[in-house]
C-alpha positions as a printed Julia matrix, in Angstrom:
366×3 Matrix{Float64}:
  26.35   17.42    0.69
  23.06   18.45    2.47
  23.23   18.67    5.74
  21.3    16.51    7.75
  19.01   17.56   11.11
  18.3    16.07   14.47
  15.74   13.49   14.45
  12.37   15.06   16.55
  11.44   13.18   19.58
   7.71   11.91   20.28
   7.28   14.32   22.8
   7.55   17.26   20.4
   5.53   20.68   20.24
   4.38   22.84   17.6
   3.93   26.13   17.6
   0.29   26.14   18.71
   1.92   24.0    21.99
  -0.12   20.61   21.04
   2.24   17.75   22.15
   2.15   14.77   20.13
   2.74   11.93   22.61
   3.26   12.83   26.05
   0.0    12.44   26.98
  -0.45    9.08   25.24
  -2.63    6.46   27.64
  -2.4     2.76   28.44
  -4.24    0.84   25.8
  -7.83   -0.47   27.35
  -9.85   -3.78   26.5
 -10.61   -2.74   22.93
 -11.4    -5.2    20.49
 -12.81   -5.19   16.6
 -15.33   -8.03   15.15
 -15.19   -8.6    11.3
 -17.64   -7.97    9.38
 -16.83   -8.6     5.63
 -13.55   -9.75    4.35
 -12.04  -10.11    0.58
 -11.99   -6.15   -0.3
  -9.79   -5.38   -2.93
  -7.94   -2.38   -1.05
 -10.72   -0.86    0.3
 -10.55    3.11    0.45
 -13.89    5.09    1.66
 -16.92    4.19    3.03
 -20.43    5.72    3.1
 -23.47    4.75    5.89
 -26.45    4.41    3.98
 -29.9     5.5     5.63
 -32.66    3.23    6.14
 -30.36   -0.2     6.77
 -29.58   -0.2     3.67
 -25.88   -0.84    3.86
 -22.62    0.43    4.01
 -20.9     1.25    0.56
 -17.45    0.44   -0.03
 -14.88    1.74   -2.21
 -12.13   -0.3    -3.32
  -8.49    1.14   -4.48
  -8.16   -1.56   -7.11
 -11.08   -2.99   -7.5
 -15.04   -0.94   -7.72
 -17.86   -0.12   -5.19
 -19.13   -2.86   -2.88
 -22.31   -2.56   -0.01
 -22.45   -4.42    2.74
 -25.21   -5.01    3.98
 -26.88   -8.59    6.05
 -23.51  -10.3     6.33
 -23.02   -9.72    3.1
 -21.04   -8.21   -0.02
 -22.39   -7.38   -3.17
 -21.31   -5.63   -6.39
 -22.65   -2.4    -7.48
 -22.31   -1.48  -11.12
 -21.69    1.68  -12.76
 -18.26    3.01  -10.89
 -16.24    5.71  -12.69
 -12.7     3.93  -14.94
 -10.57    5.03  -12.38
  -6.37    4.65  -13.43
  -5.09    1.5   -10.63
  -2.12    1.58  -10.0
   0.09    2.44   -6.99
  -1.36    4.99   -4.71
  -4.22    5.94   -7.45
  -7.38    4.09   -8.3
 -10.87    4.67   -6.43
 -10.63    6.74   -3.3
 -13.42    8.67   -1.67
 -17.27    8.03   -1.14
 -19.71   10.29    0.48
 -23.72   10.87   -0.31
 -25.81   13.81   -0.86
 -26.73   15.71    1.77
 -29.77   15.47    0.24
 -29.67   11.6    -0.39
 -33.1    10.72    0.86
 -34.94   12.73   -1.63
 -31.79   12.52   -4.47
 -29.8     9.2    -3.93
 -26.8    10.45   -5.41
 -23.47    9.05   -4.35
 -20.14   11.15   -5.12
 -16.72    9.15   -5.73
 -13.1    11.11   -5.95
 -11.1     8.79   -7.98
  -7.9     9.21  -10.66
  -8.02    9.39  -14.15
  -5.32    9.6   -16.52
  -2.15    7.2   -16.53
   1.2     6.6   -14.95
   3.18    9.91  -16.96
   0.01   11.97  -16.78
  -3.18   11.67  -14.02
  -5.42   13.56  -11.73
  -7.93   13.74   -9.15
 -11.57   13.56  -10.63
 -14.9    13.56   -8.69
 -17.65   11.01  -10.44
 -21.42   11.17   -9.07
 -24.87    9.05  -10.0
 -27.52    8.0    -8.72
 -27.47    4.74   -6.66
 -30.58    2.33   -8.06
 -31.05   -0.99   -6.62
 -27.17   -2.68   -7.12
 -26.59    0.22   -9.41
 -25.11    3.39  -10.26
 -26.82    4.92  -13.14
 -26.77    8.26  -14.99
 -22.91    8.9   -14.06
 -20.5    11.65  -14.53
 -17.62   12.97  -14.22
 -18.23   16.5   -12.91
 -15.05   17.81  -11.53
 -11.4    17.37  -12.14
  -7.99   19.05  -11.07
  -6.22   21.49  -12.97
  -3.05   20.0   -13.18
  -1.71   17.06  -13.95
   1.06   14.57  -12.11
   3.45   12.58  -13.16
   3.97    9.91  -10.38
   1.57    7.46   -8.82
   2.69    9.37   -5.72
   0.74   11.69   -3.44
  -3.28   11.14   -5.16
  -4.71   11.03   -1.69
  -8.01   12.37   -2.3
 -10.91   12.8     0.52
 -14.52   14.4     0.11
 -16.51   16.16    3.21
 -20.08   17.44    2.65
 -20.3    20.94    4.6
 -23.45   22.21    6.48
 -24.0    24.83    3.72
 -24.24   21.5     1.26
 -21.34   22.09   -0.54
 -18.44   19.5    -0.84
 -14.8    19.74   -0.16
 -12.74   18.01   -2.03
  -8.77   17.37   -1.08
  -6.3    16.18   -3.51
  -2.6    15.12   -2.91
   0.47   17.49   -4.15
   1.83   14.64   -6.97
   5.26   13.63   -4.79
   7.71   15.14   -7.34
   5.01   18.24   -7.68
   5.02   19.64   -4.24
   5.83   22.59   -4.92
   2.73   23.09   -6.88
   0.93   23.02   -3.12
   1.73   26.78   -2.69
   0.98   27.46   -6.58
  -2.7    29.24   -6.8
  -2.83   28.21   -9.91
  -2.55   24.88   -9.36
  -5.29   22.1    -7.54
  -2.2    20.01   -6.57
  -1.85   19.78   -2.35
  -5.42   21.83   -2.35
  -8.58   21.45   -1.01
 -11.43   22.77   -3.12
 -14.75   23.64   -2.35
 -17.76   22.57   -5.14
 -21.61   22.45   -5.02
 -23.65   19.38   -5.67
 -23.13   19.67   -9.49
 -19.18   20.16   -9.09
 -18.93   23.39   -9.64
 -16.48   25.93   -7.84
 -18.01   27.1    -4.77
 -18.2    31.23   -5.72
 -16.67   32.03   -2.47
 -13.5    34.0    -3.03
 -10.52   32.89    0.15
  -7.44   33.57   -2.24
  -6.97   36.41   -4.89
  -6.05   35.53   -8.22
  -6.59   31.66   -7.54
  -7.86   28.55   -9.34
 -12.15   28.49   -8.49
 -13.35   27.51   -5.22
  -9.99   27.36   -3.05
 -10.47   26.27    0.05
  -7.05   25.67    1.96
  -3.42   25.42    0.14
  -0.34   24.31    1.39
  -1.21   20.51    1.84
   0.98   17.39    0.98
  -1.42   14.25    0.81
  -4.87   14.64    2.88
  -5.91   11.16    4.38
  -8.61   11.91    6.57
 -10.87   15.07    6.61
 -13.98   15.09    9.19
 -16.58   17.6    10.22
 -17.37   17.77   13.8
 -21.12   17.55   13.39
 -21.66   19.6    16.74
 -19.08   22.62   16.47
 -18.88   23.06   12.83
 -15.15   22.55   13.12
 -12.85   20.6    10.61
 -10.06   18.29   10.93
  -7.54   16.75    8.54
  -4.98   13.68    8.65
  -1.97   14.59    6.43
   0.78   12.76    4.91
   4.05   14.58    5.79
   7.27   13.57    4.66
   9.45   11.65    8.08
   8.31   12.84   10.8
   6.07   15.31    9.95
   2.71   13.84   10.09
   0.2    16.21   10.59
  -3.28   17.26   12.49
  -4.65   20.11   10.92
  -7.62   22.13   12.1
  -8.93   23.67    8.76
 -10.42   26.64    7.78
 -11.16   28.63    4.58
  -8.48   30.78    3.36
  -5.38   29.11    5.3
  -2.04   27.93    4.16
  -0.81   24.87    5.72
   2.61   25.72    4.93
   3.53   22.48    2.56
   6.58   22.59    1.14
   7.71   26.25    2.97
   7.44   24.84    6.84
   7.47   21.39    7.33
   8.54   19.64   10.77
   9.91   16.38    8.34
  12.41   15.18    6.81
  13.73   13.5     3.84
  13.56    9.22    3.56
  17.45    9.84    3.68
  17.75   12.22    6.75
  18.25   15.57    4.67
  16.59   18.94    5.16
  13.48   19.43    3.29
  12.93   23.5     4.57
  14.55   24.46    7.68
  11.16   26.71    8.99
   8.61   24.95   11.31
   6.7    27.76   10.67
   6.11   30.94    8.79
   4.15   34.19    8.85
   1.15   33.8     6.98
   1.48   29.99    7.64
  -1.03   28.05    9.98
   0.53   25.46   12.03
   0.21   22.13   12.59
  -2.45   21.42   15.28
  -0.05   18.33   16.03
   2.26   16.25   14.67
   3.29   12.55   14.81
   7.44   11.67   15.68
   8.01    9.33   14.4
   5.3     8.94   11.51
   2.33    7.06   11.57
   0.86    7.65    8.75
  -2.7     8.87    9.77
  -5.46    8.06    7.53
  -9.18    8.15    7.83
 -10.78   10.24   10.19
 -14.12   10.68   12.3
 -15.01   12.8    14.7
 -16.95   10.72   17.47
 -20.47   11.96   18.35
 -22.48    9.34   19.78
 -24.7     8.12   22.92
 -23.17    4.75   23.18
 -19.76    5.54   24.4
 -20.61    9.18   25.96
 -17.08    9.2    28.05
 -15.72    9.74   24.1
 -18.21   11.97   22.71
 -15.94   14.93   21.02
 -12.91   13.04   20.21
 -11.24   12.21   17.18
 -10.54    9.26   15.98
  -7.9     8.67   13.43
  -6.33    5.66   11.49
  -2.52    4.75   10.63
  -1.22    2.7     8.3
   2.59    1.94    9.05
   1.84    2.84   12.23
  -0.57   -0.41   12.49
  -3.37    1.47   14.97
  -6.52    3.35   15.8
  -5.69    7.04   17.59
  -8.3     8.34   19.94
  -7.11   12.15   20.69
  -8.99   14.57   22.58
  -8.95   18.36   21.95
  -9.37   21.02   25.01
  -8.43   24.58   24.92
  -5.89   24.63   21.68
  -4.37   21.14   22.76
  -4.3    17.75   22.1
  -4.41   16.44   25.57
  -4.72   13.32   25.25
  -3.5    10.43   22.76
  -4.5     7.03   23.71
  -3.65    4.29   20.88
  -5.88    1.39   20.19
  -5.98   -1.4    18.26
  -1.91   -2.21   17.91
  -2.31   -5.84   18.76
  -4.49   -6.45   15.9
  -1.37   -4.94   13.66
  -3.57   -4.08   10.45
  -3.14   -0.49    8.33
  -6.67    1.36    8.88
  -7.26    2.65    5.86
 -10.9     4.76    6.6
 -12.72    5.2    10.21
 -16.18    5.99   10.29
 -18.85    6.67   13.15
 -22.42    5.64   12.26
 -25.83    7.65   13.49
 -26.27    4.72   16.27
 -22.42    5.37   17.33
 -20.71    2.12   16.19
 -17.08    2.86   14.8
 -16.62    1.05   11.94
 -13.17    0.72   10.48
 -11.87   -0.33    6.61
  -8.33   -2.16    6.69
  -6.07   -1.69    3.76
  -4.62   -4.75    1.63
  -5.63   -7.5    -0.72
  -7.79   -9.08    1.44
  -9.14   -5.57    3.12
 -11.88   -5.77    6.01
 -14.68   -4.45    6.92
 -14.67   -4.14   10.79
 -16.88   -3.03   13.93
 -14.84   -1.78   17.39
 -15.88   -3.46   20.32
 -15.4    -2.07   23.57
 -15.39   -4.4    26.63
């Protein structure tokens, strides 16, 4: 019989000395108004220029803008495999939208024995995506439902990183270079692999390895820096500050456990491993993430801001000097999973809820 470890506390520390929860604040008059209402498991969300709208993917269902109080349909999404954790995920525009209009959508393709992550992109006309393709998709294949998380984050440079989840029962395949599974890989605007050589002897444009399910990846538009929300098994949660070239460890270090209680790897941490930045005990399960950068609440301006979905609740964490020093947790009496945070150029923070009826919502602060 495995043997079973000692349950981390809230107040525990990585390696790089972040604490998770000690310096957690009292919850202040924070509020959200809804907006829209009726989303079919809504996943991503995109700020369109010009009030033109917000666009909307949902999980189950296709791509919706908002836009006037409003919800409308917009044609053309990629056949995406529903089912479970898989379906449509992630939605971000061209850098070069303005001039190009093209929208790019991670999504899964394939079927319950066999599926992977794809990335789809058109052109958005009118109600309409037109002229789409499928221009990317993973190496391997899974065979679970499990573990499809898949995020996309437009870099300065223009190219696009794409995450996608390890496949549950495929984790090892994380710390395969072969393999795309529990990867994040870098592609230019046509979804090609960036040329950009981080690994030796890997699968094209390799980013970072080592992940287990990204749900949130943001760009700090000021520094340049980049932060992920991951999926760890109990109590192993994880901030990650990424950069080209790392291993995040996945399944070799891990700071979680089991459902049942027993040992996944007994090493918090490895050489030639990056650690956690932080970690969540007990688990949250962070999702979407934003960076906040934004004249309307200035006292905020450099902190993240990070969803949960059993954990019910909007994180605000601030970074100083290697350390989270600060946790404050918002939003628990509204007790809805965030599925997707995002910060708009006029510094609203809009937030997507996950579920059958999934909202669109705006944070008020009093």
């Amino acid at each position: 019989m495995e043997a079973k470890a000692a349950p981390a506390t809230q107040a525990s520390v990585t390696p790089t000395g972040a604490k998770t929860g000690s310096s957690e604040q009292s919850e202040e008059e924070v509020t959200v108004v809804n907006l829209a209402q009726g989303l079919d498991h809504p996943w991503g969300m995109a700020y369109l220029p010009d009030d033109e709208g917000i666009l909307i993917t949902e999980k189950y269902g296709g791509v919706m803008r908002y836009h006037d109080g409003r919800l409308t349909s917009i044609t053309g999404a990629p056949e995406a495999f529903k089912y479970g954790e898989s379906g449509l995920l992630d939605i971000a525009l061209s850098p070069d939208f303005a001039a190009d209009r093209r929208v790019y959508i991670s999504f899964v393709q394939g079927g319950r024995a066999s599926n992977r992550n794809a990335l789809f992109t058109a052109t958005l006309q009118g109600d309409a995506l037109v002229d789409g393709a499928v221009i990317y998709t993973g190496t391997e294949r899974r065979n679970s439902t499990r573990h499809s998380a898949s995020r996309l984050l437009f870099l300065p440079d223009k190219t696009l990183l794409m995450s996608m989840g390890d496949g549950a029962a495929e984790a090892v395949q994380a710390q395969n270079l072969s393999s795309t599974l529990g990867k994040i890989i870098q592609l230019d605007a046509a979804g090609k692999p960036a040329s950009s050589q981080y690994f030796e002897k890997s699968v094209a444009g390799l980013f970072s390895m080592g992940h287990r399910n990204i749900e949130g990846l943001a760009i700090d538009p000021q520094s340049g820096v980049i932060w992920s929300t991951e999926h760890g098994p109990m109590g192993g949660d994880e901030l990650n500050l990424i950069e080209a070239g790392k291993n995040y460890g996945w399944p070799v270090t891990t700071f979680g456990l089991n459902a049942d209680g027993t040992i996944i790897s007994r090493k918090q941490s490895a050489k030639g491993i990056t650690d956690p930045y932080a970690i969540w005990v007990p688990s949250i399960a962070p999702s979407g993430l934003a960076v906040y950068r934004g004249n309307k609440y200035p006292d905020w301006d450099g902190d993240l801001f990070a969803g949960a979905l059993s954990g019910t609740q909007l994180r605000r964490m601030r970074v100083r000097n290697g350390e989270v020093v600060l946790q404050e947790v918002l939003l628990r009496q509204v007790q809805s999973r965030i599925r997707d945070v995002m910060v708009s150029p006029e510094g609203d923070i809009y937030l997507l809820t996950d579920g059958e009826n999934g909202k669109l919502r705006r944070l008020i602060r009093e």
